[in-house]
PDB file of C-alpha atoms and ligand atoms in Angstrom:
ATOM      1  CA  MET A 586      18.393 -13.298  12.758  1.00  0.00           C
ATOM      2  CA  GLU A 587      20.614 -10.630  12.753  1.00  0.00           C
ATOM      3  CA  MET A 588      18.367  -7.288  12.735  1.00  0.00           C
ATOM      4  CA  ASP A 589      20.590  -4.679  14.087  1.00  0.00           C
ATOM      5  CA  PHE A 590      18.895  -2.147  11.869  1.00  0.00           C
ATOM      6  CA  LEU A 591      15.732  -1.890  13.865  1.00  0.00           C
ATOM      7  CA  GLY A 592      14.961   0.965  16.000  1.00  0.00           C
ATOM      8  CA  GLU A 593      11.924   1.539  18.053  1.00  0.00           C
ATOM      9  CA  THR A 594       8.589   0.134  17.306  1.00  0.00           C
ATOM     10  CA  VAL A 595       6.214   2.786  15.508  1.00  0.00           C
ATOM     11  CA  ILE A 596       3.017   0.609  14.989  1.00  0.00           C
ATOM     12  CA  ASP A 597       2.853  -2.738  17.139  1.00  0.00           C
ATOM     13  CA  GLU A 598       1.208  -5.667  15.751  1.00  0.00           C
ATOM     14  CA  ASP A 599      -1.907  -5.100  17.900  1.00  0.00           C
ATOM     15  CA  THR A 600      -2.565  -1.822  16.753  1.00  0.00           C
ATOM     16  CA  ILE A 601      -1.972  -3.216  12.710  1.00  0.00           C
ATOM     17  CA  SER A 602      -4.654  -5.717  13.106  1.00  0.00           C
ATOM     18  CA  ARG A 603      -7.145  -3.532  14.833  1.00  0.00           C
ATOM     19  CA  ARG A 604      -6.805  -1.176  12.023  1.00  0.00           C
ATOM     20  CA  VAL A 605      -6.820  -3.163   9.471  1.00  0.00           C
ATOM     21  CA  GLU A 606      -9.908  -4.726  10.515  1.00  0.00           C
ATOM     22  CA  GLU A 607     -11.479  -1.485  10.694  1.00  0.00           C
ATOM     23  CA  LEU A 608     -10.748  -0.889   6.805  1.00  0.00           C
ATOM     24  CA  ALA A 609     -11.562  -4.023   5.837  1.00  0.00           C
ATOM     25  CA  GLN A 610     -15.507  -3.460   7.047  1.00  0.00           C
ATOM     26  CA  GLN A 611     -15.307   0.663   5.894  1.00  0.00           C
ATOM     27  CA  ILE A 612     -14.419  -0.765   2.689  1.00  0.00           C
ATOM     28  CA  THR A 613     -16.902  -3.290   2.193  1.00  0.00           C
ATOM     29  CA  GLY A 614     -19.461  -1.731   3.910  1.00  0.00           C
ATOM     30  CA  ASP A 615     -18.902   1.262   1.011  1.00  0.00           C
ATOM     31  CA  PHE A 616     -18.440  -0.713  -1.747  1.00  0.00           C
ATOM     32  CA  VAL A 617     -21.621  -3.019  -0.697  1.00  0.00           C
ATOM     33  CA  GLN A 618     -23.646   0.234  -0.623  1.00  0.00           C
ATOM     34  CA  ALA A 619     -22.715   1.923  -3.277  1.00  0.00           C
ATOM     35  CA  TYR A 620     -23.057  -1.013  -5.753  1.00  0.00           C
ATOM     36  CA  GLY A 621     -25.342  -3.530  -4.258  1.00  0.00           C
ATOM     37  CA  GLU A 622     -24.470  -7.347  -2.133  1.00  0.00           C
ATOM     38  CA  GLU A 623     -23.329  -9.227  -5.510  1.00  0.00           C
ATOM     39  CA  THR A 624     -20.627  -6.548  -6.105  1.00  0.00           C
ATOM     40  CA  GLN A 625     -17.245  -8.142  -7.539  1.00  0.00           C
ATOM     41  CA  LEU A 626     -14.052  -6.151  -6.574  1.00  0.00           C
ATOM     42  CA  ILE A 627     -10.682  -6.457  -8.217  1.00  0.00           C
ATOM     43  CA  VAL A 628      -7.563  -5.847  -5.475  1.00  0.00           C
ATOM     44  CA  ILE A 629      -4.818  -4.571  -7.147  1.00  0.00           C
ATOM     45  CA  THR A 630      -1.576  -3.979  -5.614  1.00  0.00           C
ATOM     46  CA  VAL A 631       1.983  -3.018  -6.181  1.00  0.00           C
ATOM     47  CA  LEU A 632       4.490  -5.557  -5.522  1.00  0.00           C
ATOM     48  CA  LYS A 633       6.463  -5.562  -3.260  1.00  0.00           C
ATOM     49  CA  GLY A 634       5.870  -4.084  -0.263  1.00  0.00           C
ATOM     50  CA  ALA A 635       1.889  -3.924   0.081  1.00  0.00           C
ATOM     51  CA  PHE A 636       1.678  -7.787  -0.016  1.00  0.00           C
ATOM     52  CA  ILE A 637       1.270  -8.522   3.618  1.00  0.00           C
ATOM     53  CA  PHE A 638      -1.159  -5.349   3.970  1.00  0.00           C
ATOM     54  CA  LEU A 639      -3.054  -7.104   1.323  1.00  0.00           C
ATOM     55  CA  SER A 640      -3.517 -10.546   2.569  1.00  0.00           C
ATOM     56  CA  ASP A 641      -4.262  -9.711   5.771  1.00  0.00           C
ATOM     57  CA  LEU A 642      -7.116  -6.659   4.597  1.00  0.00           C
ATOM     58  CA  ILE A 643      -8.756  -9.323   1.591  1.00  0.00           C
ATOM     59  CA  ARG A 644      -9.342 -12.132   4.621  1.00  0.00           C
ATOM     60  CA  LEU A 645     -10.982  -9.656   6.468  1.00  0.00           C
ATOM     61  CA  MET A 646     -13.236  -8.328   3.350  1.00  0.00           C
ATOM     62  CA  ASP A 647     -16.593 -10.720   3.442  1.00  0.00           C
ATOM     63  CA  MET A 648     -17.009 -10.159  -0.691  1.00  0.00           C
ATOM     64  CA  ASP A 649     -16.235 -11.198  -4.173  1.00  0.00           C
ATOM     65  CA  LEU A 650     -13.268  -9.921  -4.759  1.00  0.00           C
ATOM     66  CA  ARG A 651     -10.510 -10.729  -7.314  1.00  0.00           C
ATOM     67  CA  VAL A 652      -6.947 -10.128  -7.234  1.00  0.00           C
ATOM     68  CA  ASP A 653      -4.093  -8.931  -9.035  1.00  0.00           C
ATOM     69  CA  PHE A 654      -0.799  -7.731  -9.081  1.00  0.00           C
ATOM     70  CA  MET A 655       1.428  -5.107 -10.746  1.00  0.00           C
ATOM     71  CA  ALA A 656       5.202  -4.548 -10.557  1.00  0.00           C
ATOM     72  CA  ILE A 657       7.083  -1.530 -11.431  1.00  0.00           C
ATOM     73  CA  SER A 658      10.574   0.131 -11.163  1.00  0.00           C
ATOM     74  CA  SER A 659      10.700   3.774 -10.120  1.00  0.00           C
ATOM     75  CA  TYR A 660      13.772   5.403 -10.919  1.00  0.00           C
ATOM     76  CA  ARG A 661      15.157   6.760  -7.532  1.00  0.00           C
ATOM     77  CA  GLU A 662      17.444  10.047  -6.509  1.00  0.00           C
ATOM     78  CA  SER A 663      18.995   8.156  -2.974  1.00  0.00           C
ATOM     79  CA  THR A 664      15.721   7.611  -1.204  1.00  0.00           C
ATOM     80  CA  ARG A 665      13.508   9.825  -3.171  1.00  0.00           C
ATOM     81  CA  SER A 666      11.251   8.328  -6.112  1.00  0.00           C
ATOM     82  CA  THR A 667      11.618  10.991  -9.317  1.00  0.00           C
ATOM     83  CA  GLY A 668       7.902  10.003 -10.357  1.00  0.00           C
ATOM     84  CA  ALA A 669       9.574   7.668 -13.010  1.00  0.00           C
ATOM     85  CA  VAL A 670       7.715   4.634 -13.398  1.00  0.00           C
ATOM     86  CA  ARG A 671       8.401   1.540 -15.492  1.00  0.00           C
ATOM     87  CA  ILE A 672       5.607  -0.911 -15.749  1.00  0.00           C
ATOM     88  CA  PHE A 673       7.814  -4.734 -15.633  1.00  0.00           C
ATOM     89  CA  LYS A 674       4.686  -7.022 -14.876  1.00  0.00           C
ATOM     90  CA  ASP A 675       0.922  -5.736 -15.373  1.00  0.00           C
ATOM     91  CA  LEU A 676      -2.113  -7.120 -14.226  1.00  0.00           C
ATOM     92  CA  SER A 677      -3.216  -9.958 -16.175  1.00  0.00           C
ATOM     93  CA  GLU A 678      -7.165  -9.140 -16.164  1.00  0.00           C
ATOM     94  CA  SER A 679      -8.830  -6.415 -18.022  1.00  0.00           C
ATOM     95  CA  ILE A 680     -10.265  -3.513 -15.398  1.00  0.00           C
ATOM     96  CA  TYR A 681     -12.995  -1.980 -18.016  1.00  0.00           C
ATOM     97  CA  THR A 682     -15.672  -1.028 -15.878  1.00  0.00           C
ATOM     98  CA  LYS A 683     -14.511  -2.990 -13.021  1.00  0.00           C
ATOM     99  CA  ASN A 684     -15.010  -1.860  -9.282  1.00  0.00           C
ATOM    100  CA  VAL A 685     -11.163  -1.730  -8.271  1.00  0.00           C
ATOM    101  CA  LEU A 686      -9.539  -0.903  -4.971  1.00  0.00           C
ATOM    102  CA  LEU A 687      -5.772  -0.114  -5.235  1.00  0.00           C
ATOM    103  CA  VAL A 688      -3.810  -1.717  -2.274  1.00  0.00           C
ATOM    104  CA  GLU A 689      -0.448   0.409  -1.179  1.00  0.00           C
ATOM    105  CA  ASP A 690       1.820   0.145   1.844  1.00  0.00           C
ATOM    106  CA  ILE A 691       3.015   3.745   1.576  1.00  0.00           C
ATOM    107  CA  VAL A 692       2.443   6.817  -0.144  1.00  0.00           C
ATOM    108  CA  ASP A 693       5.589   9.390  -0.057  1.00  0.00           C
ATOM    109  CA  THR A 694       5.572  11.364  -2.365  1.00  0.00           C
ATOM    110  CA  GLY A 695       2.693  10.565  -3.748  1.00  0.00           C
ATOM    111  CA  LEU A 696       4.471  10.228  -7.255  1.00  0.00           C
ATOM    112  CA  THR A 697       3.934   6.196  -7.796  1.00  0.00           C
ATOM    113  CA  LEU A 698       0.427   6.252  -6.754  1.00  0.00           C
ATOM    114  CA  SER A 699      -0.316   8.985  -8.908  1.00  0.00           C
ATOM    115  CA  TYR A 700       1.586   7.813 -12.536  1.00  0.00           C
ATOM    116  CA  ILE A 701       0.023   4.184 -11.350  1.00  0.00           C
ATOM    117  CA  LEU A 702      -3.608   5.832 -11.285  1.00  0.00           C
ATOM    118  CA  ARG A 703      -3.441   7.280 -13.992  1.00  0.00           C
ATOM    119  CA  ASN A 704      -2.435   4.511 -16.082  1.00  0.00           C
ATOM    120  CA  LEU A 705      -5.247   2.815 -14.019  1.00  0.00           C
ATOM    121  CA  VAL A 706      -7.483   5.419 -15.037  1.00  0.00           C
ATOM    122  CA  SER A 707      -7.245   5.411 -18.830  1.00  0.00           C
ATOM    123  CA  ARG A 708      -8.057   1.361 -18.699  1.00  0.00           C
ATOM    124  CA  GLU A 709     -11.632   3.196 -17.660  1.00  0.00           C
ATOM    125  CA  PRO A 710     -12.976   1.002 -14.667  1.00  0.00           C
ATOM    126  CA  ARG A 711     -16.314   1.466 -13.427  1.00  0.00           C
ATOM    127  CA  ASP A 712     -15.121   2.910  -9.983  1.00  0.00           C
ATOM    128  CA  ILE A 713     -11.869   2.717  -8.662  1.00  0.00           C
ATOM    129  CA  ARG A 714     -10.383   3.737  -4.842  1.00  0.00           C
ATOM    130  CA  VAL A 715      -7.049   3.618  -3.077  1.00  0.00           C
ATOM    131  CA  CYS A 716      -6.439   2.039   0.372  1.00  0.00           C
ATOM    132  CA  THR A 717      -3.199   2.658   2.013  1.00  0.00           C
ATOM    133  CA  LEU A 718      -1.561   1.372   5.006  1.00  0.00           C
ATOM    134  CA  LEU A 719       0.627   4.505   5.464  1.00  0.00           C
ATOM    135  CA  ASP A 720       0.386   8.226   4.554  1.00  0.00           C
ATOM    136  CA  ARG A 721       3.928  10.259   4.866  1.00  0.00           C
ATOM    137  CA  VAL A 722       1.538  13.410   3.919  1.00  0.00           C
ATOM    138  CA  GLY A 723       4.424  15.374   5.031  1.00  0.00           C
ATOM    139  CA  ARG A 724       6.524  14.327   2.234  1.00  0.00           C
ATOM    140  CA  ARG A 725       4.002  14.409  -0.542  1.00  0.00           C
ATOM    141  CA  ILE A 726       4.403  15.996  -4.037  1.00  0.00           C
ATOM    142  CA  ALA A 727       2.012  14.887  -5.720  1.00  0.00           C
ATOM    143  CA  PRO A 728      -1.427  15.760  -4.746  1.00  0.00           C
ATOM    144  CA  LEU A 729      -3.609  13.087  -4.312  1.00  0.00           C
ATOM    145  CA  ASP A 730      -7.181  11.982  -2.754  1.00  0.00           C
ATOM    146  CA  ILE A 731      -6.293   8.941  -0.979  1.00  0.00           C
ATOM    147  CA  ASP A 732      -9.667   6.956  -0.131  1.00  0.00           C
ATOM    148  CA  TYR A 733      -8.891   4.774   2.760  1.00  0.00           C
ATOM    149  CA  VAL A 734      -5.639   5.212   5.313  1.00  0.00           C
ATOM    150  CA  GLY A 735      -4.812   3.254   8.164  1.00  0.00           C
ATOM    151  CA  PHE A 736      -2.123   5.314   9.846  1.00  0.00           C
ATOM    152  CA  GLN A 737      -0.566   9.118   8.813  1.00  0.00           C
ATOM    153  CA  VAL A 738       3.181   8.620   9.713  1.00  0.00           C
ATOM    154  CA  GLY A 739       6.028  11.330  10.113  1.00  0.00           C
ATOM    155  CA  GLU A 740       9.161  11.282   8.102  1.00  0.00           C
ATOM    156  CA  ASP A 741      11.220   8.497   9.815  1.00  0.00           C
ATOM    157  CA  PHE A 742      12.049   5.811   7.136  1.00  0.00           C
ATOM    158  CA  LEU A 743       9.587   2.691   8.584  1.00  0.00           C
ATOM    159  CA  VAL A 744      10.588  -1.100   8.434  1.00  0.00           C
ATOM    160  CA  GLY A 745       8.233  -4.235   8.787  1.00  0.00           C
ATOM    161  CA  TYR A 746       4.853  -5.398   7.817  1.00  0.00           C
ATOM    162  CA  GLY A 747       6.064  -5.181   4.276  1.00  0.00           C
ATOM    163  CA  LEU A 748       8.675  -2.525   4.074  1.00  0.00           C
ATOM    164  CA  ASP A 749      12.111  -2.913   3.969  1.00  0.00           C
ATOM    165  CA  TYR A 750      15.072  -2.016   4.358  1.00  0.00           C
ATOM    166  CA  GLN A 751      17.644  -3.014   1.810  1.00  0.00           C
ATOM    167  CA  GLN A 752      15.121  -5.994   1.004  1.00  0.00           C
ATOM    168  CA  LYS A 753      15.553  -7.154   5.002  1.00  0.00           C
ATOM    169  CA  GLY A 754      12.376  -6.480   7.369  1.00  0.00           C
ATOM    170  CA  ARG A 755       9.270  -7.224   5.054  1.00  0.00           C
ATOM    171  CA  ASN A 756       8.896 -10.426   7.418  1.00  0.00           C
ATOM    172  CA  LEU A 757       8.451  -8.449  10.843  1.00  0.00           C
ATOM    173  CA  ARG A 758       4.566  -8.263  12.221  1.00  0.00           C
ATOM    174  CA  TYR A 759       4.779  -4.864  13.333  1.00  0.00           C
ATOM    175  CA  ILE A 760       6.205  -1.521  11.677  1.00  0.00           C
ATOM    176  CA  CYS A 761       9.732   0.357  13.362  1.00  0.00           C
ATOM    177  CA  ARG A 762      11.980   3.297  12.207  1.00  0.00           C
ATOM    178  CA  LEU A 763      15.084   2.220  11.180  1.00  0.00           C
ATOM    179  CA  LYS A 764      17.988   2.620  14.048  1.00  0.00           C
ATOM    180  CA  THR A 765      19.969   5.846  12.974  1.00  0.00           C
ATOM    181  CA  PRO A 766      23.334   6.706  15.175  1.00  0.00           C
ATOM    182  CA  ASP A 767      22.379  10.167  16.374  1.00  0.00           C
ATOM    183  CA  HIS A 768      19.293   8.206  18.502  1.00  0.00           C
ATOM    184  CA  ASP A 769      19.883   4.668  18.637  1.00  0.00           C
ATOM    185  CA  SER A 770      23.541   3.623  19.525  1.00  0.00           C
TER     186      SER A 770
HETATM  187  C1  PRP B2148       7.208   2.088  -1.682  1.00  0.00           C
HETATM  188  C2  PRP B2148       5.587   1.888  -1.730  1.00  0.00           C
HETATM  189  C3  PRP B2148       5.102   2.910  -3.216  1.00  0.00           C
HETATM  190  C4  PRP B2148       6.395   3.761  -3.076  1.00  0.00           C
HETATM  191  C5  PRP B2148       5.810   5.574  -2.486  1.00  0.00           C
HETATM  192  O1  PRP B2148       7.506   1.377  -2.748  1.00  0.00           O
HETATM  193  O2  PRP B2148       5.472   0.980  -2.441  1.00  0.00           O
HETATM  194  O3  PRP B2148       5.220   2.209  -4.020  1.00  0.00           O
HETATM  195  O4  PRP B2148       7.577   3.882  -2.545  1.00  0.00           O
HETATM  196  O5  PRP B2148       6.718   6.234  -2.661  1.00  0.00           O
HETATM  197  P1  PRP B2148       6.266   7.743  -3.557  1.00  0.00           P
HETATM  198  O6  PRP B2148       4.717   7.758  -2.819  1.00  0.00           O
HETATM  199  O7  PRP B2148       7.668   8.412  -2.758  1.00  0.00           O
HETATM  200  O8  PRP B2148       6.339   7.162  -5.262  1.00  0.00           O
HETATM  201  P2  PRP B2148       9.200   1.080  -3.076  1.00  0.00           P
HETATM  202  O9  PRP B2148       9.868   1.757  -3.848  1.00  0.00           O
HETATM  203  O10 PRP B2148      10.119   1.231  -1.624  1.00  0.00           O
HETATM  204  O11 PRP B2148       9.186  -0.693  -3.392  1.00  0.00           O
HETATM  205  P3  PRP B2148       8.753  -1.673  -2.556  1.00  0.00           P
HETATM  206  O12 PRP B2148       7.552  -1.648  -2.604  1.00  0.00           O
HETATM  207  O13 PRP B2148       9.364  -3.051  -3.531  1.00  0.00           O
HETATM  208  O14 PRP B2148       9.401  -1.857  -1.387  1.00  0.00           O
END
């Protein structure tokens, strides 16, 4: 497969899987402690980037859960989102009075997440918490409290484990940075 856009590995496969397991245990433990062994969780993911993380995370969560998806388009200026978001696939079930975990692959400016969170909170779930695999806190515009963070990352454009470069590279088992002519050629 032609992947000449890939630079050096930033987070390898073992490191990702160990952290995903820790997050799964922590999230399960927290919800069970708060709401009891029989509690049900609705796990929501915004397509596409988080689907790999979601699938690994939920298979390590030993609790009653359901999965639902949203698809949005965020209007971007070059690589930065503007905060304007259109939902073109909404949830298939109500989250009213439910416990919800929103799963993201990366939070960058935070504009996408803050829009989605406002939208979901308006549907009156009992509890809503956020888990992101990657947090690029240095680029944050919208202030956010994120409950569960896999890794803090820097400014590099990242590819792999669900994250894409022009829709390519989502299937990599690790996360690497984009090759740049200045650094990698
Ligand atoms: C990524 C990510 C978040 C958003 C974060 O999605 O999944 O939804 O960007 O950026 P922000 O914090 O600056 O708003 P992307 O638009 O790359 O789409 P994809 O998940 O389909 O790859």
